[in-house]
Amino acid sequence: MKKLLQSNFIHQTALTSSQVSYAFDALQRLYHNCHWRKIDTFLIPALRRATGQAGSLLDELDALTDAAGQAIADISARVMAAAVSGEAAVRQFCGAIEAFCDAMLTRLEREEHELFSLARTMISGEDWFAIANQMLAHDAYRLETRPARETPASPGEAVHAAEVDRQRRHAFIAAG
């Protein structure tokens, strides 16, 4: 998304409603996918229960998610106006997209470098197994409730598809 900004949007004096809608839809999907990740659903609550030492890191991660959400809200307000016209409006629109990308990328990096190492030391082996069981049950439920044409042929395909999705989201945010 950042690459799209730098190569196409930032140098324009106006953006069409389809350009604005495309960017907003892509960001909204990314935000939704990142917000409902297993880390937020299973790991972070387990870490909160396991230790109070993670409080400030988790609060900072929440603040980054909130910043991304605010950027989405700013972009949403511009989408309601349809096209974006004028250099200042384009800069503001691109600034909101960049703020979103920066917040989400920073969150992913902090999770990778700080959250996971903290979780490895603070969560007991028994709790890791409980988290893994919750994740597997969640995956099984999603596979059961998914329309037949979208169901992977094997559990291995599902795991591979999830990993590919995670890598694509990270690459999408980091591109640029």
mmCIF file of C-alpha atoms in Angstrom:
data_model
loop_
_atom_site.group_PDB
_atom_site.id
_atom_site.type_symbol
_atom_site.label_atom_id
_atom_site.label_comp_id
_atom_site.label_asym_id
_atom_site.label_seq_id
_atom_site.Cartn_x
_atom_site.Cartn_y
_atom_site.Cartn_z
ATOM 1 C CA MET A 1 0.000 0.000 0.000
ATOM 2 C CA LYS A 2 2.845 2.358 0.794
ATOM 3 C CA LYS A 3 4.334 1.578 -2.614
ATOM 4 C CA LEU A 4 1.014 2.472 -4.248
ATOM 5 C CA LEU A 5 1.070 5.786 -2.390
ATOM 6 C CA GLN A 6 4.589 6.632 -3.416
ATOM 7 C CA SER A 7 4.230 5.607 -7.042
ATOM 8 C CA ASN A 8 0.687 6.757 -7.825
ATOM 9 C CA PHE A 9 -1.229 8.797 -5.285
ATOM 10 C CA ILE A 10 1.182 11.205 -3.611
ATOM 11 C CA HIS A 11 2.064 13.101 -6.794
ATOM 12 C CA GLN A 12 -1.511 13.643 -7.928
ATOM 13 C CA THR A 13 -3.570 16.745 -7.379
ATOM 14 C CA ALA A 14 -6.813 14.746 -7.244
ATOM 15 C CA LEU A 15 -7.925 11.156 -6.696
ATOM 16 C CA THR A 16 -10.956 9.602 -8.329
ATOM 17 C CA SER A 17 -13.661 8.008 -6.253
ATOM 18 C CA SER A 18 -12.555 4.580 -7.530
ATOM 19 C CA GLN A 19 -8.957 5.222 -6.372
ATOM 20 C CA VAL A 20 -10.218 6.318 -2.973
ATOM 21 C CA SER A 21 -12.577 3.344 -2.695
ATOM 22 C CA TYR A 22 -9.860 0.897 -3.754
ATOM 23 C CA ALA A 23 -7.436 2.196 -1.142
ATOM 24 C CA PHE A 24 -10.090 2.272 1.576
ATOM 25 C CA ASP A 25 -11.328 -1.249 0.808
ATOM 26 C CA ALA A 26 -7.777 -2.637 0.872
ATOM 27 C CA LEU A 27 -6.995 -0.951 4.190
ATOM 28 C CA GLN A 28 -10.288 -1.983 5.723
ATOM 29 C CA ARG A 29 -9.690 -5.652 4.791
ATOM 30 C CA LEU A 30 -6.170 -5.484 6.177
ATOM 31 C CA TYR A 31 -7.316 -3.858 9.414
ATOM 32 C CA HIS A 32 -10.090 -6.401 9.870
ATOM 33 C CA ASN A 33 -7.750 -9.327 9.170
ATOM 34 C CA CYS A 34 -5.107 -8.032 11.565
ATOM 35 C CA HIS A 35 -7.653 -7.240 14.259
ATOM 36 C CA TRP A 36 -9.078 -10.767 14.339
ATOM 37 C CA ARG A 37 -5.778 -12.636 14.347
ATOM 38 C CA LYS A 38 -5.165 -15.505 16.731
ATOM 39 C CA ILE A 39 -2.576 -13.414 18.550
ATOM 40 C CA ASP A 40 -5.269 -10.963 19.644
ATOM 41 C CA THR A 41 -7.856 -13.642 20.275
ATOM 42 C CA PHE A 42 -5.767 -16.203 22.174
ATOM 43 C CA LEU A 43 -2.178 -15.206 22.948
ATOM 44 C CA ILE A 44 -2.637 -11.698 24.324
ATOM 45 C CA PRO A 45 -5.417 -12.666 26.772
ATOM 46 C CA ALA A 46 -3.266 -15.593 27.988
ATOM 47 C CA LEU A 47 -0.306 -13.255 28.447
ATOM 48 C CA ARG A 48 -2.469 -10.793 30.392
ATOM 49 C CA ARG A 49 -3.549 -13.642 32.699
ATOM 50 C CA ALA A 50 0.000 -14.980 33.077
ATOM 51 C CA THR A 51 1.811 -11.810 34.064
ATOM 52 C CA GLY A 52 1.418 -8.167 34.895
ATOM 53 C CA GLN A 53 4.842 -7.441 33.376
ATOM 54 C CA ALA A 54 3.362 -7.367 29.887
ATOM 55 C CA GLY A 55 0.920 -4.564 30.692
ATOM 56 C CA SER A 56 2.858 -1.667 29.217
ATOM 57 C CA LEU A 57 3.783 -3.560 26.030
ATOM 58 C CA LEU A 58 0.195 -4.701 25.541
ATOM 59 C CA ASP A 59 -1.056 -1.159 26.144
ATOM 60 C CA GLU A 60 1.395 0.127 23.513
ATOM 61 C CA LEU A 61 0.231 -2.543 21.048
ATOM 62 C CA ASP A 62 -3.376 -1.544 21.752
ATOM 63 C CA ALA A 63 -2.439 2.104 21.155
ATOM 64 C CA LEU A 64 -0.928 1.171 17.778
ATOM 65 C CA THR A 65 -4.127 -0.666 16.852
ATOM 66 C CA ASP A 66 -6.132 2.366 17.973
ATOM 67 C CA ALA A 67 -3.932 4.636 15.837
ATOM 68 C CA ALA A 68 -4.557 2.394 12.823
ATOM 69 C CA GLY A 69 -8.279 2.460 13.611
ATOM 70 C CA GLN A 70 -8.231 6.257 13.796
ATOM 71 C CA ALA A 71 -6.470 6.406 10.432
ATOM 72 C CA ILE A 72 -9.192 4.135 8.997
ATOM 73 C CA ALA A 73 -11.822 6.485 10.445
ATOM 74 C CA ASP A 74 -10.067 9.480 8.842
ATOM 75 C CA ILE A 75 -9.962 7.687 5.510
ATOM 76 C CA SER A 76 -13.596 6.636 5.887
ATOM 77 C CA ALA A 77 -14.613 10.270 6.313
ATOM 78 C CA ARG A 78 -12.833 11.071 3.063
ATOM 79 C CA VAL A 79 -14.461 8.126 1.281
ATOM 80 C CA MET A 80 -17.858 9.588 2.091
ATOM 81 C CA ALA A 81 -16.795 12.629 0.120
ATOM 82 C CA ALA A 82 -16.025 10.290 -2.841
ATOM 83 C CA ALA A 83 -13.246 11.921 -4.874
ATOM 84 C CA VAL A 84 -10.337 13.721 -3.222
ATOM 85 C CA SER A 85 -9.470 16.945 -4.948
ATOM 86 C CA GLY A 86 -6.693 19.384 -4.306
ATOM 87 C CA GLU A 87 -3.080 18.795 -3.397
ATOM 88 C CA ALA A 88 -3.694 19.373 0.310
ATOM 89 C CA ALA A 89 -6.578 16.872 0.385
ATOM 90 C CA VAL A 90 -4.491 14.272 -1.452
ATOM 91 C CA ARG A 91 -1.616 14.819 1.013
ATOM 92 C CA GLN A 92 -4.019 14.404 3.947
ATOM 93 C CA PHE A 93 -5.519 11.250 2.426
ATOM 94 C CA CYS A 94 -2.070 9.790 1.752
ATOM 95 C CA GLY A 95 -0.941 10.827 5.228
ATOM 96 C CA ALA A 96 -3.817 8.909 6.784
ATOM 97 C CA ILE A 97 -2.950 5.820 4.734
ATOM 98 C CA GLU A 98 0.705 6.143 5.695
ATOM 99 C CA ALA A 99 -0.234 6.547 9.370
ATOM 100 C CA PHE A 100 -2.281 3.358 9.138
ATOM 101 C CA CYS A 101 0.545 1.421 7.459
ATOM 102 C CA ASP A 102 3.151 2.717 9.921
ATOM 103 C CA ALA A 103 1.008 1.825 12.954
ATOM 104 C CA MET A 104 0.241 -1.673 11.708
ATOM 105 C CA LEU A 105 3.825 -2.357 10.647
ATOM 106 C CA THR A 106 5.163 -1.117 13.982
ATOM 107 C CA ARG A 107 2.684 -3.335 15.795
ATOM 108 C CA LEU A 108 3.672 -6.407 13.768
ATOM 109 C CA GLU A 109 7.365 -5.720 14.356
ATOM 110 C CA ARG A 110 6.886 -5.233 18.100
ATOM 111 C CA GLU A 111 4.861 -8.419 18.297
ATOM 112 C CA GLU A 112 7.585 -10.329 16.497
ATOM 113 C CA HIS A 113 10.503 -8.905 18.477
ATOM 114 C CA GLU A 114 9.024 -8.223 21.906
ATOM 115 C CA LEU A 115 5.663 -9.908 22.439
ATOM 116 C CA PHE A 116 6.672 -13.397 21.332
ATOM 117 C CA SER A 117 9.870 -13.437 23.389
ATOM 118 C CA LEU A 118 7.968 -12.212 26.441
ATOM 119 C CA ALA A 119 5.236 -14.799 25.882
ATOM 120 C CA ARG A 120 7.815 -17.594 25.596
ATOM 121 C CA THR A 121 9.228 -16.722 29.004
ATOM 122 C CA MET A 122 6.000 -15.849 30.832
ATOM 123 C CA ILE A 123 3.508 -18.473 29.644
ATOM 124 C CA SER A 124 3.879 -21.963 31.067
ATOM 125 C CA GLY A 125 4.100 -25.043 28.881
ATOM 126 C CA GLU A 126 0.676 -26.165 30.075
ATOM 127 C CA ASP A 127 -0.836 -22.835 29.076
ATOM 128 C CA TRP A 128 0.822 -23.035 25.636
ATOM 129 C CA PHE A 129 -0.930 -26.358 25.083
ATOM 130 C CA ALA A 130 -4.230 -24.809 26.150
ATOM 131 C CA ILE A 131 -3.704 -21.922 23.715
ATOM 132 C CA ALA A 132 -2.816 -24.372 20.933
ATOM 133 C CA ASN A 133 -5.979 -26.385 21.641
ATOM 134 C CA GLN A 134 -8.086 -23.217 21.495
ATOM 135 C CA MET A 135 -6.507 -22.278 18.179
ATOM 136 C CA LEU A 136 -7.088 -25.742 16.731
ATOM 137 C CA ALA A 137 -10.708 -25.703 17.890
ATOM 138 C CA HIS A 138 -11.125 -22.269 16.341
ATOM 139 C CA ASP A 139 -9.636 -23.491 13.048
ATOM 140 C CA ALA A 140 -11.896 -26.540 13.056
ATOM 141 C CA TYR A 141 -14.951 -24.375 13.662
ATOM 142 C CA ARG A 142 -13.992 -22.006 10.827
ATOM 143 C CA LEU A 143 -13.429 -24.930 8.460
ATOM 144 C CA GLU A 144 -16.798 -26.417 9.366
ATOM 145 C CA THR A 145 -18.676 -23.160 8.882
ATOM 146 C CA ARG A 146 -16.919 -22.188 5.656
ATOM 147 C CA PRO A 147 -18.763 -22.775 2.387
ATOM 148 C CA ALA A 148 -17.735 -26.085 0.760
ATOM 149 C CA ARG A 149 -15.947 -24.492 -2.202
ATOM 150 C CA GLU A 150 -13.556 -22.605 0.115
ATOM 151 C CA THR A 151 -12.635 -25.568 2.325
ATOM 152 C CA PRO A 152 -9.000 -26.627 1.921
ATOM 153 C CA ALA A 153 -8.433 -30.213 0.830
ATOM 154 C CA SER A 154 -6.340 -30.977 3.914
ATOM 155 C CA PRO A 155 -5.420 -29.481 7.290
ATOM 156 C CA GLY A 156 -1.898 -28.989 5.941
ATOM 157 C CA GLU A 157 -3.291 -26.767 3.199
ATOM 158 C CA ALA A 158 -5.180 -24.733 5.791
ATOM 159 C CA VAL A 159 -2.008 -24.174 7.825
ATOM 160 C CA HIS A 160 -0.059 -23.277 4.678
ATOM 161 C CA ALA A 161 -2.804 -20.878 3.522
ATOM 162 C CA ALA A 162 -2.840 -19.158 6.927
ATOM 163 C CA GLU A 163 0.941 -18.712 6.853
ATOM 164 C CA VAL A 164 0.838 -17.369 3.294
ATOM 165 C CA ASP A 165 -1.908 -14.902 4.342
ATOM 166 C CA ARG A 166 0.196 -13.727 7.308
ATOM 167 C CA GLN A 167 3.253 -13.229 5.085
ATOM 168 C CA ARG A 168 1.204 -11.348 2.483
ATOM 169 C CA ARG A 169 -0.271 -8.991 5.088
ATOM 170 C CA HIS A 170 3.190 -8.225 6.474
ATOM 171 C CA ALA A 171 4.646 -7.750 2.986
ATOM 172 C CA PHE A 172 1.672 -5.580 1.938
ATOM 173 C CA ILE A 173 2.230 -3.233 4.865
ATOM 174 C CA ALA A 174 6.014 -3.214 4.509
ATOM 175 C CA ALA A 175 6.066 -2.691 0.732
ATOM 176 C CA GLY A 176 7.581 0.548 -0.182
#
